[in-house]
Amino acid sequence: MNASMSTLTMKDDELEPSAEHIVEGCLLTVVSLGAILGNTTLWIIISRNRELRTITNMFILGLTTADLFVAVINVPVTVISLFMGGWPWGEAVCRFFGFTNMLTLVTSVMSLCNISINRYVMVCKPIYFKRIYTKRNSVLMILLCVFVSLLLSSPPLLGWAEYTFIQKQMFCFCDWTKAPSYAFFMISVCFGIPFGVMTVCNIFIFKTVRDSKRRVTAVANSPNSTRVEDPEPNSSTVIKDDVSKPHDVTVIINDRSSTYPVESGRVTFQSNNNMQEDGKQLKRKNTTLTTIRKKSRSGKSRSEEIRLAMILAIVVVIFVISWLPYCLSMLLEIFAKDKVHTAFHMATIMLGYSNSAVNPILYGVLNKKFGDGFRRLFCCCRKS
């Protein structure tokens, strides 16, 4: 306690950064600016695009908000301590920033857990999705996530462990060596359980996607199927279930000749038998066309949901890669104190902070709608 207090009460003229600290401070400055730009842009894109204002994106905005707090509050304070070579403010300020560091980290983990459960229900149990994920319930889930994060971050303020300046990582956080029991508790409750839930959800999602692909392949290879074709060059062919039992109907989309108009082209119906065109057959064909349209829209929507689930699974994996080394640093500090080079401890916190800047990049690169939003926004900025 005396050692930490002496560090916290050092005068400005006693603080002197090393060359390594200057380099690390510059790198974290880039991370902070990138995270602020990327996460603010995500907020703007979702706010401006009605199509993106979905229940799932509400949870994504919760994660984005936590990342913004990291970029605006936590990282800049760490950069200042690096450039100054120590903590320039008092103990009370250090406890506050230690608490905010813990709160944003735990909120990020809980937000990812929330998102994974949301995607599991959407992909694996879609019939329950609208019943569970109303706007009201979604807001309550996000607020519950923040409340749980507050509870998990509060024990060091109440005497279980301590928030103080960690010299090896040049930031204020929990001193795990003062209360190893709290470290094990946080690793279990804040990392183990949420990551277990996320892993199980993503396993079921991948299994559902795999089974879905197998069914699509089986339908494509089945002789009793209805084929929707676009004869234009470089076009794609979509196989649909047989929707007309009395006759196998082939629907051919053709921009040049047709009888029945559709949204993006024209349709000519060809029946396998030579029944005369009468009112009954025309009604059957119109019913078939309506069914195909509905299945096409439903299939496209479900495909987008599955793709988003895959993107979010990648986000979870990247988060684990970013913060798992810090968990290892925690354990090494408890069981092998002063036996690991300081550079390793500093690298783990820099890697964890960088996760706040990576998430917007992942959404922009992997999600077509977010990518289009990024391009439109930045193109408009360049033109103006």
mmCIF file of C-alpha atoms in Angstrom:
data_model
loop_
_atom_site.group_PDB
_atom_site.id
_atom_site.type_symbol
_atom_site.label_atom_id
_atom_site.label_comp_id
_atom_site.label_asym_id
_atom_site.label_seq_id
_atom_site.Cartn_x
_atom_site.Cartn_y
_atom_site.Cartn_z
ATOM 1 C CA MET A 1 0.000 0.000 0.000
ATOM 2 C CA ASN A 2 2.837 2.404 0.833
ATOM 3 C CA ALA A 3 4.535 1.714 -2.481
ATOM 4 C CA SER A 4 1.355 2.427 -4.428
ATOM 5 C CA MET A 5 0.662 5.539 -2.388
ATOM 6 C CA SER A 6 4.163 6.875 -3.017
ATOM 7 C CA THR A 7 3.630 6.397 -6.731
ATOM 8 C CA LEU A 8 0.294 8.203 -6.633
ATOM 9 C CA THR A 9 1.674 11.178 -4.718
ATOM 10 C CA MET A 10 4.737 11.775 -6.882
ATOM 11 C CA LYS A 11 5.258 15.391 -7.909
ATOM 12 C CA ASP A 12 5.290 16.439 -11.544
ATOM 13 C CA ASP A 13 9.057 17.048 -11.536
ATOM 14 C CA GLU A 14 9.618 13.488 -10.294
ATOM 15 C CA LEU A 15 7.721 11.997 -13.248
ATOM 16 C CA GLU A 16 9.885 11.192 -16.214
ATOM 17 C CA PRO A 17 8.795 8.990 -19.144
ATOM 18 C CA SER A 18 11.120 6.525 -20.832
ATOM 19 C CA ALA A 19 11.526 6.161 -24.584
ATOM 20 C CA GLU A 20 9.380 3.007 -24.441
ATOM 21 C CA HIS A 21 6.624 4.936 -22.709
ATOM 22 C CA ILE A 22 6.648 7.605 -25.428
ATOM 23 C CA VAL A 23 6.357 4.975 -28.177
ATOM 24 C CA GLU A 24 3.583 3.144 -26.321
ATOM 25 C CA GLY A 25 1.758 6.431 -25.735
ATOM 26 C CA CYS A 26 1.899 7.272 -29.450
ATOM 27 C CA LEU A 27 0.555 3.838 -30.400
ATOM 28 C CA LEU A 28 -2.302 4.130 -27.934
ATOM 29 C CA THR A 29 -3.103 7.608 -29.265
ATOM 30 C CA VAL A 30 -3.606 6.090 -32.715
ATOM 31 C CA VAL A 31 -5.777 3.349 -31.184
ATOM 32 C CA SER A 32 -7.887 5.935 -29.343
ATOM 33 C CA LEU A 33 -8.440 8.111 -32.417
ATOM 34 C CA GLY A 34 -9.293 5.082 -34.560
ATOM 35 C CA ALA A 35 -11.765 3.782 -31.962
ATOM 36 C CA ILE A 36 -13.462 7.173 -31.626
ATOM 37 C CA LEU A 37 -13.777 7.576 -35.392
ATOM 38 C CA GLY A 38 -14.985 4.026 -36.039
ATOM 39 C CA ASN A 39 -17.504 3.744 -33.209
ATOM 40 C CA THR A 40 -18.908 7.234 -33.750
ATOM 41 C CA THR A 41 -19.359 6.394 -37.420
ATOM 42 C CA LEU A 42 -21.274 3.222 -36.485
ATOM 43 C CA TRP A 43 -23.656 5.312 -34.391
ATOM 44 C CA ILE A 44 -24.191 7.753 -37.285
ATOM 45 C CA ILE A 45 -24.756 4.977 -39.841
ATOM 46 C CA ILE A 46 -27.329 3.143 -37.724
ATOM 47 C CA SER A 47 -29.092 6.387 -36.770
ATOM 48 C CA ARG A 48 -29.378 7.562 -40.389
ATOM 49 C CA ASN A 49 -30.394 4.231 -41.960
ATOM 50 C CA ARG A 50 -33.875 3.040 -40.994
ATOM 51 C CA GLU A 51 -33.115 -0.429 -42.348
ATOM 52 C CA LEU A 52 -30.272 -0.778 -39.828
ATOM 53 C CA ARG A 53 -32.332 0.300 -36.826
ATOM 54 C CA THR A 54 -33.033 -3.287 -35.785
ATOM 55 C CA ILE A 55 -33.211 -5.051 -32.423
ATOM 56 C CA THR A 56 -29.837 -6.726 -32.975
ATOM 57 C CA ASN A 57 -28.195 -3.418 -33.813
ATOM 58 C CA MET A 58 -29.498 -2.011 -30.522
ATOM 59 C CA PHE A 59 -27.251 -4.546 -28.785
ATOM 60 C CA ILE A 60 -24.396 -3.685 -31.151
ATOM 61 C CA LEU A 61 -24.789 -0.021 -30.192
ATOM 62 C CA GLY A 62 -24.509 -1.069 -26.549
ATOM 63 C CA LEU A 63 -21.148 -2.672 -27.303
ATOM 64 C CA THR A 64 -20.156 0.374 -29.376
ATOM 65 C CA THR A 65 -20.978 2.687 -26.464
ATOM 66 C CA ALA A 66 -18.691 0.713 -24.154
ATOM 67 C CA ASP A 67 -15.926 0.934 -26.780
ATOM 68 C CA LEU A 68 -16.462 4.693 -27.051
ATOM 69 C CA PHE A 69 -16.058 5.110 -23.290
ATOM 70 C CA VAL A 70 -12.796 3.176 -23.507
ATOM 71 C CA ALA A 71 -11.554 5.383 -26.357
ATOM 72 C CA VAL A 72 -12.683 8.705 -24.867
ATOM 73 C CA ILE A 73 -11.884 8.166 -21.174
ATOM 74 C CA ASN A 74 -9.692 5.175 -20.391
ATOM 75 C CA VAL A 75 -7.140 5.202 -23.204
ATOM 76 C CA PRO A 76 -6.407 8.980 -23.093
ATOM 77 C CA VAL A 77 -5.787 8.800 -19.329
ATOM 78 C CA THR A 78 -3.374 5.910 -19.880
ATOM 79 C CA VAL A 79 -1.644 7.890 -22.637
ATOM 80 C CA ILE A 80 -1.188 10.838 -20.263
ATOM 81 C CA SER A 81 0.371 8.603 -17.614
ATOM 82 C CA LEU A 82 2.721 7.147 -20.248
ATOM 83 C CA PHE A 83 3.819 10.570 -21.501
ATOM 84 C CA MET A 84 4.344 11.774 -17.938
ATOM 85 C CA GLY A 85 6.040 8.605 -16.700
ATOM 86 C CA GLY A 86 3.600 7.968 -13.852
ATOM 87 C CA TRP A 87 0.249 8.887 -12.343
ATOM 88 C CA PRO A 88 -0.023 12.695 -12.096
ATOM 89 C CA TRP A 89 -3.236 12.868 -10.045
ATOM 90 C CA GLY A 90 -4.334 11.657 -6.637
ATOM 91 C CA GLU A 91 -5.577 8.367 -5.232
ATOM 92 C CA ALA A 92 -9.294 9.212 -5.478
ATOM 93 C CA VAL A 93 -9.008 10.029 -9.190
ATOM 94 C CA CYS A 94 -7.124 6.781 -9.736
ATOM 95 C CA ARG A 95 -9.882 4.793 -8.049
ATOM 96 C CA PHE A 96 -12.463 6.456 -10.304
ATOM 97 C CA PHE A 97 -10.592 5.619 -13.520
ATOM 98 C CA GLY A 98 -9.835 2.118 -12.250
ATOM 99 C CA PHE A 99 -13.563 1.630 -11.758
ATOM 100 C CA THR A 100 -14.425 2.968 -15.248
ATOM 101 C CA ASN A 101 -11.780 0.679 -16.782
ATOM 102 C CA MET A 102 -13.336 -2.330 -15.082
ATOM 103 C CA LEU A 103 -16.899 -1.233 -15.864
ATOM 104 C CA THR A 104 -16.321 -0.791 -19.607
ATOM 105 C CA LEU A 105 -14.465 -4.113 -19.835
ATOM 106 C CA VAL A 106 -17.212 -6.044 -18.048
ATOM 107 C CA THR A 107 -19.921 -4.244 -20.058
ATOM 108 C CA SER A 108 -18.213 -5.266 -23.299
ATOM 109 C CA VAL A 109 -18.171 -8.916 -22.207
ATOM 110 C CA MET A 110 -21.824 -8.833 -21.135
ATOM 111 C CA SER A 111 -22.829 -7.053 -24.355
ATOM 112 C CA LEU A 112 -21.178 -9.756 -26.452
ATOM 113 C CA CYS A 113 -22.987 -12.376 -24.398
ATOM 114 C CA ASN A 114 -26.286 -10.547 -25.011
ATOM 115 C CA ILE A 115 -25.603 -10.382 -28.758
ATOM 116 C CA SER A 116 -24.732 -14.088 -28.961
ATOM 117 C CA ILE A 117 -27.974 -15.087 -27.229
ATOM 118 C CA ASN A 118 -29.909 -12.761 -29.553
ATOM 119 C CA ARG A 119 -28.376 -14.387 -32.630
ATOM 120 C CA TYR A 120 -28.951 -17.881 -31.243
ATOM 121 C CA VAL A 121 -32.674 -17.208 -30.837
ATOM 122 C CA MET A 122 -32.908 -15.573 -34.276
ATOM 123 C CA VAL A 123 -31.139 -18.378 -36.168
ATOM 124 C CA CYS A 124 -32.011 -21.461 -34.128
ATOM 125 C CA LYS A 125 -35.394 -20.541 -32.589
ATOM 126 C CA PRO A 126 -36.848 -17.950 -34.982
ATOM 127 C CA ILE A 127 -40.480 -18.617 -33.984
ATOM 128 C CA TYR A 128 -39.750 -17.184 -30.506
ATOM 129 C CA PHE A 129 -37.711 -14.182 -31.664
ATOM 130 C CA LYS A 130 -40.455 -11.566 -32.055
ATOM 131 C CA ARG A 131 -42.088 -12.676 -28.821
ATOM 132 C CA ILE A 132 -38.877 -12.351 -26.782
ATOM 133 C CA TYR A 133 -37.093 -9.457 -28.496
ATOM 134 C CA THR A 134 -39.559 -6.627 -28.392
ATOM 135 C CA LYS A 135 -38.142 -3.103 -28.108
ATOM 136 C CA ARG A 136 -39.138 -2.925 -24.451
ATOM 137 C CA ASN A 137 -37.535 -6.262 -23.583
ATOM 138 C CA SER A 138 -34.386 -5.380 -25.523
ATOM 139 C CA VAL A 139 -33.946 -2.106 -23.635
ATOM 140 C CA LEU A 140 -34.437 -3.960 -20.342
ATOM 141 C CA MET A 141 -31.810 -6.529 -21.380
ATOM 142 C CA ILE A 142 -29.291 -3.780 -22.156
ATOM 143 C CA LEU A 143 -30.006 -2.030 -18.842
ATOM 144 C CA LEU A 144 -29.668 -5.349 -16.994
ATOM 145 C CA CYS A 145 -26.307 -5.844 -18.709
ATOM 146 C CA VAL A 146 -25.105 -2.466 -17.398
ATOM 147 C CA PHE A 147 -26.497 -3.148 -13.916
ATOM 148 C CA VAL A 148 -24.702 -6.503 -13.664
ATOM 149 C CA SER A 149 -21.490 -4.833 -14.864
ATOM 150 C CA LEU A 150 -21.845 -2.211 -12.099
ATOM 151 C CA LEU A 151 -22.278 -4.922 -9.480
ATOM 152 C CA LEU A 152 -19.257 -6.893 -10.672
ATOM 153 C CA SER A 153 -17.068 -3.765 -10.794
ATOM 154 C CA SER A 154 -17.995 -2.451 -7.329
ATOM 155 C CA PRO A 155 -16.256 -4.870 -4.859
ATOM 156 C CA PRO A 156 -12.836 -3.089 -5.027
ATOM 157 C CA LEU A 157 -14.626 0.125 -3.958
ATOM 158 C CA LEU A 158 -16.040 -1.722 -0.944
ATOM 159 C CA GLY A 159 -12.843 -3.348 0.280
ATOM 160 C CA TRP A 160 -12.609 -6.576 -1.736
ATOM 161 C CA ALA A 161 -9.366 -5.871 -3.664
ATOM 162 C CA GLU A 162 -8.291 -2.312 -4.523
ATOM 163 C CA TYR A 163 -8.217 0.055 -7.477
ATOM 164 C CA THR A 164 -4.764 1.586 -7.725
ATOM 165 C CA PHE A 165 -2.080 2.610 -10.228
ATOM 166 C CA ILE A 166 -0.456 -0.406 -11.888
ATOM 167 C CA GLN A 167 3.084 0.716 -12.720
ATOM 168 C CA LYS A 168 3.806 -2.173 -15.090
ATOM 169 C CA GLN A 169 0.872 -1.238 -17.306
ATOM 170 C CA MET A 170 0.753 2.481 -16.555
ATOM 171 C CA PHE A 171 -2.947 2.642 -15.834
ATOM 172 C CA CYS A 172 -5.322 2.519 -12.886
ATOM 173 C CA PHE A 173 -6.993 -0.827 -12.424
ATOM 174 C CA CYS A 174 -7.570 -3.545 -9.863
ATOM 175 C CA ASP A 175 -4.469 -4.768 -8.008
ATOM 176 C CA TRP A 176 -5.085 -8.491 -8.283
ATOM 177 C CA THR A 177 -2.222 -9.353 -5.911
ATOM 178 C CA LYS A 178 -4.115 -7.687 -3.025
ATOM 179 C CA ALA A 179 -7.083 -10.063 -3.388
ATOM 180 C CA PRO A 180 -6.439 -13.138 -5.583
ATOM 181 C CA SER A 181 -9.912 -14.413 -4.661
ATOM 182 C CA TYR A 182 -11.470 -11.452 -6.501
ATOM 183 C CA ALA A 183 -9.275 -12.210 -9.525
ATOM 184 C CA PHE A 184 -10.518 -15.810 -9.634
ATOM 185 C CA PHE A 185 -14.085 -14.611 -9.114
ATOM 186 C CA MET A 186 -13.840 -12.174 -12.050
ATOM 187 C CA ILE A 187 -12.164 -14.702 -14.328
ATOM 188 C CA SER A 188 -14.977 -17.167 -13.588
ATOM 189 C CA VAL A 189 -17.997 -14.856 -13.574
ATOM 190 C CA CYS A 190 -16.888 -12.171 -16.005
ATOM 191 C CA PHE A 191 -15.002 -14.343 -18.505
ATOM 192 C CA GLY A 192 -15.668 -18.032 -17.945
ATOM 193 C CA ILE A 193 -19.482 -18.023 -17.789
ATOM 194 C CA PRO A 194 -20.083 -15.428 -20.576
ATOM 195 C CA PHE A 195 -17.563 -17.062 -22.900
ATOM 196 C CA GLY A 196 -19.136 -20.445 -22.158
ATOM 197 C CA VAL A 197 -22.552 -19.078 -23.115
ATOM 198 C CA MET A 198 -21.127 -17.429 -26.256
ATOM 199 C CA THR A 199 -19.350 -20.629 -27.273
ATOM 200 C CA VAL A 200 -22.469 -22.786 -26.847
ATOM 201 C CA CYS A 201 -24.619 -20.260 -28.759
ATOM 202 C CA ASN A 202 -22.172 -20.097 -31.654
ATOM 203 C CA ILE A 203 -21.823 -23.891 -31.797
ATOM 204 C CA PHE A 204 -25.596 -24.219 -32.168
ATOM 205 C CA ILE A 205 -25.617 -21.432 -34.767
ATOM 206 C CA PHE A 206 -22.930 -23.154 -36.850
ATOM 207 C CA LYS A 207 -24.776 -26.468 -36.528
ATOM 208 C CA THR A 208 -28.021 -24.864 -37.706
ATOM 209 C CA VAL A 209 -26.262 -23.210 -40.657
ATOM 210 C CA ARG A 210 -24.621 -26.495 -41.623
ATOM 211 C CA ASP A 211 -27.945 -28.380 -41.480
ATOM 212 C CA SER A 212 -29.595 -25.619 -43.498
ATOM 213 C CA LYS A 213 -26.946 -25.866 -46.210
ATOM 214 C CA ARG A 214 -27.434 -29.633 -46.354
ATOM 215 C CA ARG A 215 -31.176 -29.205 -46.824
ATOM 216 C CA VAL A 216 -30.625 -26.648 -49.586
ATOM 217 C CA THR A 217 -28.224 -29.036 -51.326
ATOM 218 C CA ALA A 218 -30.746 -31.870 -51.024
ATOM 219 C CA VAL A 219 -33.501 -29.713 -52.536
ATOM 220 C CA ALA A 220 -31.190 -28.587 -55.347
ATOM 221 C CA ASN A 221 -30.425 -32.188 -56.248
ATOM 222 C CA SER A 222 -34.054 -33.263 -56.043
ATOM 223 C CA PRO A 223 -35.847 -33.809 -59.394
ATOM 224 C CA ASN A 224 -39.133 -32.502 -57.942
ATOM 225 C CA SER A 225 -38.174 -28.859 -57.510
ATOM 226 C CA THR A 226 -39.167 -25.526 -58.967
ATOM 227 C CA ARG A 227 -36.316 -23.636 -60.576
ATOM 228 C CA VAL A 228 -36.202 -19.853 -60.717
ATOM 229 C CA GLU A 229 -33.820 -18.827 -63.435
ATOM 230 C CA ASP A 230 -32.362 -15.643 -64.822
ATOM 231 C CA PRO A 231 -31.010 -16.316 -68.314
ATOM 232 C CA GLU A 232 -28.921 -13.154 -68.336
ATOM 233 C CA PRO A 233 -25.113 -13.617 -68.338
ATOM 234 C CA ASN A 234 -23.354 -13.903 -64.965
ATOM 235 C CA SER A 235 -26.682 -14.499 -63.237
ATOM 236 C CA SER A 236 -27.359 -16.840 -60.359
ATOM 237 C CA THR A 237 -29.872 -19.696 -60.136
ATOM 238 C CA VAL A 238 -31.955 -20.255 -57.024
ATOM 239 C CA ILE A 239 -33.616 -23.578 -56.242
ATOM 240 C CA LYS A 240 -36.952 -23.518 -54.435
ATOM 241 C CA ASP A 241 -39.159 -26.280 -52.975
ATOM 242 C CA ASP A 242 -41.876 -27.702 -55.193
ATOM 243 C CA VAL A 243 -44.799 -25.356 -54.596
ATOM 244 C CA SER A 244 -47.181 -26.666 -57.305
ATOM 245 C CA LYS A 245 -48.179 -30.260 -56.657
ATOM 246 C CA PRO A 246 -50.451 -30.844 -59.722
ATOM 247 C CA HIS A 247 -47.819 -29.611 -62.203
ATOM 248 C CA ASP A 248 -44.097 -28.935 -62.147
ATOM 249 C CA VAL A 249 -43.863 -25.241 -63.051
ATOM 250 C CA THR A 250 -40.706 -23.575 -64.324
ATOM 251 C CA VAL A 251 -40.572 -19.816 -63.719
ATOM 252 C CA ILE A 252 -38.192 -18.060 -66.104
ATOM 253 C CA ILE A 253 -37.256 -14.408 -65.424
ATOM 254 C CA ASN A 254 -36.670 -12.626 -68.697
ATOM 255 C CA ASP A 255 -36.239 -8.904 -69.289
ATOM 256 C CA ARG A 256 -37.067 -9.114 -72.988
ATOM 257 C CA SER A 257 -40.304 -11.116 -73.327
ATOM 258 C CA SER A 258 -43.054 -11.924 -70.880
ATOM 259 C CA THR A 259 -46.667 -12.012 -69.950
ATOM 260 C CA TYR A 260 -46.659 -11.354 -66.175
ATOM 261 C CA PRO A 261 -44.690 -8.402 -64.741
ATOM 262 C CA VAL A 262 -42.498 -8.693 -61.630
ATOM 263 C CA GLU A 263 -40.327 -6.187 -59.695
ATOM 264 C CA SER A 264 -37.040 -6.685 -61.545
ATOM 265 C CA GLY A 265 -38.048 -8.413 -64.725
ATOM 266 C CA ARG A 266 -40.815 -10.401 -66.433
ATOM 267 C CA VAL A 267 -42.070 -13.929 -66.058
ATOM 268 C CA THR A 268 -43.133 -16.598 -68.573
ATOM 269 C CA PHE A 269 -44.743 -19.765 -67.221
ATOM 270 C CA GLN A 270 -44.096 -23.114 -68.933
ATOM 271 C CA SER A 271 -46.149 -26.139 -67.797
ATOM 272 C CA ASN A 272 -44.907 -29.723 -68.190
ATOM 273 C CA ASN A 273 -48.270 -30.747 -69.683
ATOM 274 C CA ASN A 274 -50.106 -28.936 -72.446
ATOM 275 C CA MET A 275 -53.247 -27.921 -70.553
ATOM 276 C CA GLN A 276 -55.203 -25.123 -72.123
ATOM 277 C CA GLU A 277 -54.750 -21.652 -70.548
ATOM 278 C CA ASP A 278 -57.947 -21.141 -68.600
ATOM 279 C CA GLY A 279 -58.920 -19.188 -65.516
ATOM 280 C CA LYS A 280 -58.215 -22.049 -63.122
ATOM 281 C CA GLN A 281 -54.667 -22.589 -64.404
ATOM 282 C CA LEU A 282 -53.944 -18.835 -64.354
ATOM 283 C CA LYS A 283 -55.034 -18.665 -60.706
ATOM 284 C CA ARG A 284 -52.740 -21.598 -59.863
ATOM 285 C CA LYS A 285 -49.813 -19.883 -61.561
ATOM 286 C CA ASN A 286 -50.415 -16.592 -59.779
ATOM 287 C CA THR A 287 -50.521 -18.452 -56.455
ATOM 288 C CA THR A 288 -47.249 -20.174 -57.356
ATOM 289 C CA LEU A 289 -45.579 -16.857 -58.220
ATOM 290 C CA THR A 290 -46.730 -15.292 -54.918
ATOM 291 C CA THR A 291 -45.388 -18.271 -52.955
ATOM 292 C CA ILE A 292 -42.027 -18.069 -54.714
ATOM 293 C CA ARG A 293 -41.759 -14.336 -54.006
ATOM 294 C CA LYS A 294 -42.508 -14.868 -50.314
ATOM 295 C CA LYS A 295 -39.985 -17.720 -50.056
ATOM 296 C CA SER A 296 -37.386 -15.646 -51.869
ATOM 297 C CA ARG A 297 -37.787 -12.697 -49.498
ATOM 298 C CA SER A 298 -37.848 -15.007 -46.465
ATOM 299 C CA GLY A 299 -34.772 -16.890 -47.657
ATOM 300 C CA LYS A 300 -32.878 -13.662 -48.326
ATOM 301 C CA SER A 301 -33.751 -12.255 -44.893
ATOM 302 C CA ARG A 302 -32.707 -15.470 -43.143
ATOM 303 C CA SER A 303 -29.482 -15.576 -45.142
ATOM 304 C CA GLU A 304 -28.637 -12.046 -43.952
ATOM 305 C CA GLU A 305 -29.408 -13.013 -40.339
ATOM 306 C CA ILE A 306 -27.123 -16.048 -40.581
ATOM 307 C CA ARG A 307 -24.370 -13.956 -42.141
ATOM 308 C CA LEU A 308 -24.665 -11.404 -39.323
ATOM 309 C CA ALA A 309 -24.443 -14.254 -36.803
ATOM 310 C CA MET A 310 -21.188 -15.370 -38.429
ATOM 311 C CA ILE A 311 -19.810 -11.815 -38.236
ATOM 312 C CA LEU A 312 -20.697 -11.540 -34.567
ATOM 313 C CA ALA A 313 -19.029 -14.894 -33.922
ATOM 314 C CA ILE A 314 -15.842 -13.439 -35.428
ATOM 315 C CA VAL A 315 -16.235 -10.361 -33.180
ATOM 316 C CA VAL A 316 -16.420 -12.674 -30.142
ATOM 317 C CA VAL A 317 -13.295 -14.570 -31.238
ATOM 318 C CA ILE A 318 -11.378 -11.313 -31.747
ATOM 319 C CA PHE A 319 -12.475 -10.091 -28.316
ATOM 320 C CA VAL A 320 -11.161 -13.284 -26.705
ATOM 321 C CA ILE A 321 -7.858 -12.963 -28.564
ATOM 322 C CA SER A 322 -7.597 -9.329 -27.452
ATOM 323 C CA TRP A 323 -8.259 -9.827 -23.726
ATOM 324 C CA LEU A 324 -7.126 -13.390 -23.020
ATOM 325 C CA PRO A 325 -3.440 -12.334 -22.799
ATOM 326 C CA TYR A 326 -4.416 -9.822 -20.107
ATOM 327 C CA CYS A 327 -6.053 -12.626 -18.107
ATOM 328 C CA LEU A 328 -2.766 -14.516 -18.400
ATOM 329 C CA SER A 329 -0.959 -11.371 -17.225
ATOM 330 C CA MET A 330 -3.265 -11.272 -14.184
ATOM 331 C CA LEU A 331 -2.387 -14.841 -13.216
ATOM 332 C CA LEU A 332 1.329 -14.315 -13.802
ATOM 333 C CA GLU A 333 1.272 -11.228 -11.594
ATOM 334 C CA ILE A 334 -0.326 -13.283 -8.820
ATOM 335 C CA PHE A 335 1.754 -16.469 -9.061
ATOM 336 C CA ALA A 336 4.989 -15.261 -10.687
ATOM 337 C CA LYS A 337 5.352 -11.645 -9.655
ATOM 338 C CA ASP A 338 8.458 -9.858 -11.030
ATOM 339 C CA LYS A 339 9.376 -12.943 -13.090
ATOM 340 C CA VAL A 340 7.864 -11.664 -16.347
ATOM 341 C CA HIS A 341 9.225 -8.698 -18.290
ATOM 342 C CA THR A 342 7.245 -5.474 -17.925
ATOM 343 C CA ALA A 343 6.961 -5.222 -21.716
ATOM 344 C CA PHE A 344 4.697 -8.291 -21.729
ATOM 345 C CA HIS A 345 2.291 -6.773 -19.198
ATOM 346 C CA MET A 346 2.198 -3.509 -21.152
ATOM 347 C CA ALA A 347 1.618 -5.324 -24.439
ATOM 348 C CA THR A 348 -1.409 -7.159 -23.014
ATOM 349 C CA ILE A 349 -3.214 -3.969 -22.007
ATOM 350 C CA MET A 350 -2.408 -2.322 -25.351
ATOM 351 C CA LEU A 351 -3.816 -5.362 -27.163
ATOM 352 C CA GLY A 352 -6.969 -5.215 -25.031
ATOM 353 C CA TYR A 353 -7.471 -1.506 -25.703
ATOM 354 C CA SER A 354 -7.019 -2.046 -29.447
ATOM 355 C CA ASN A 355 -10.142 -4.217 -29.501
ATOM 356 C CA SER A 356 -12.230 -1.036 -29.223
ATOM 357 C CA ALA A 357 -10.875 0.105 -32.592
ATOM 358 C CA VAL A 358 -11.120 -3.304 -34.288
ATOM 359 C CA ASN A 359 -14.881 -3.902 -33.962
ATOM 360 C CA PRO A 360 -15.977 -1.081 -36.344
ATOM 361 C CA ILE A 361 -13.451 -2.339 -38.908
ATOM 362 C CA LEU A 362 -14.901 -5.857 -38.667
ATOM 363 C CA TYR A 363 -18.445 -4.575 -39.217
ATOM 364 C CA GLY A 364 -17.323 -2.410 -42.144
ATOM 365 C CA VAL A 365 -15.374 -5.184 -43.865
ATOM 366 C CA LEU A 366 -17.621 -8.188 -43.193
ATOM 367 C CA ASN A 367 -21.113 -6.649 -43.195
ATOM 368 C CA LYS A 368 -22.221 -5.315 -46.579
ATOM 369 C CA LYS A 369 -24.832 -2.921 -45.158
ATOM 370 C CA PHE A 370 -22.401 -1.365 -42.690
ATOM 371 C CA GLY A 371 -19.730 -1.265 -45.392
ATOM 372 C CA ASP A 372 -22.071 0.594 -47.743
ATOM 373 C CA GLY A 373 -22.924 2.996 -44.912
ATOM 374 C CA PHE A 374 -19.232 3.690 -44.267
ATOM 375 C CA ARG A 375 -18.602 4.358 -47.969
ATOM 376 C CA ARG A 376 -21.607 6.662 -48.382
ATOM 377 C CA LEU A 377 -20.739 8.629 -45.266
ATOM 378 C CA PHE A 378 -17.080 9.154 -46.119
ATOM 379 C CA CYS A 379 -17.821 9.858 -49.788
ATOM 380 C CA CYS A 380 -20.269 12.586 -48.724
ATOM 381 C CA CYS A 381 -17.641 14.028 -46.388
ATOM 382 C CA ARG A 382 -15.056 14.171 -49.194
ATOM 383 C CA LYS A 383 -17.522 15.848 -51.585
ATOM 384 C CA SER A 384 -18.460 18.497 -49.030
#
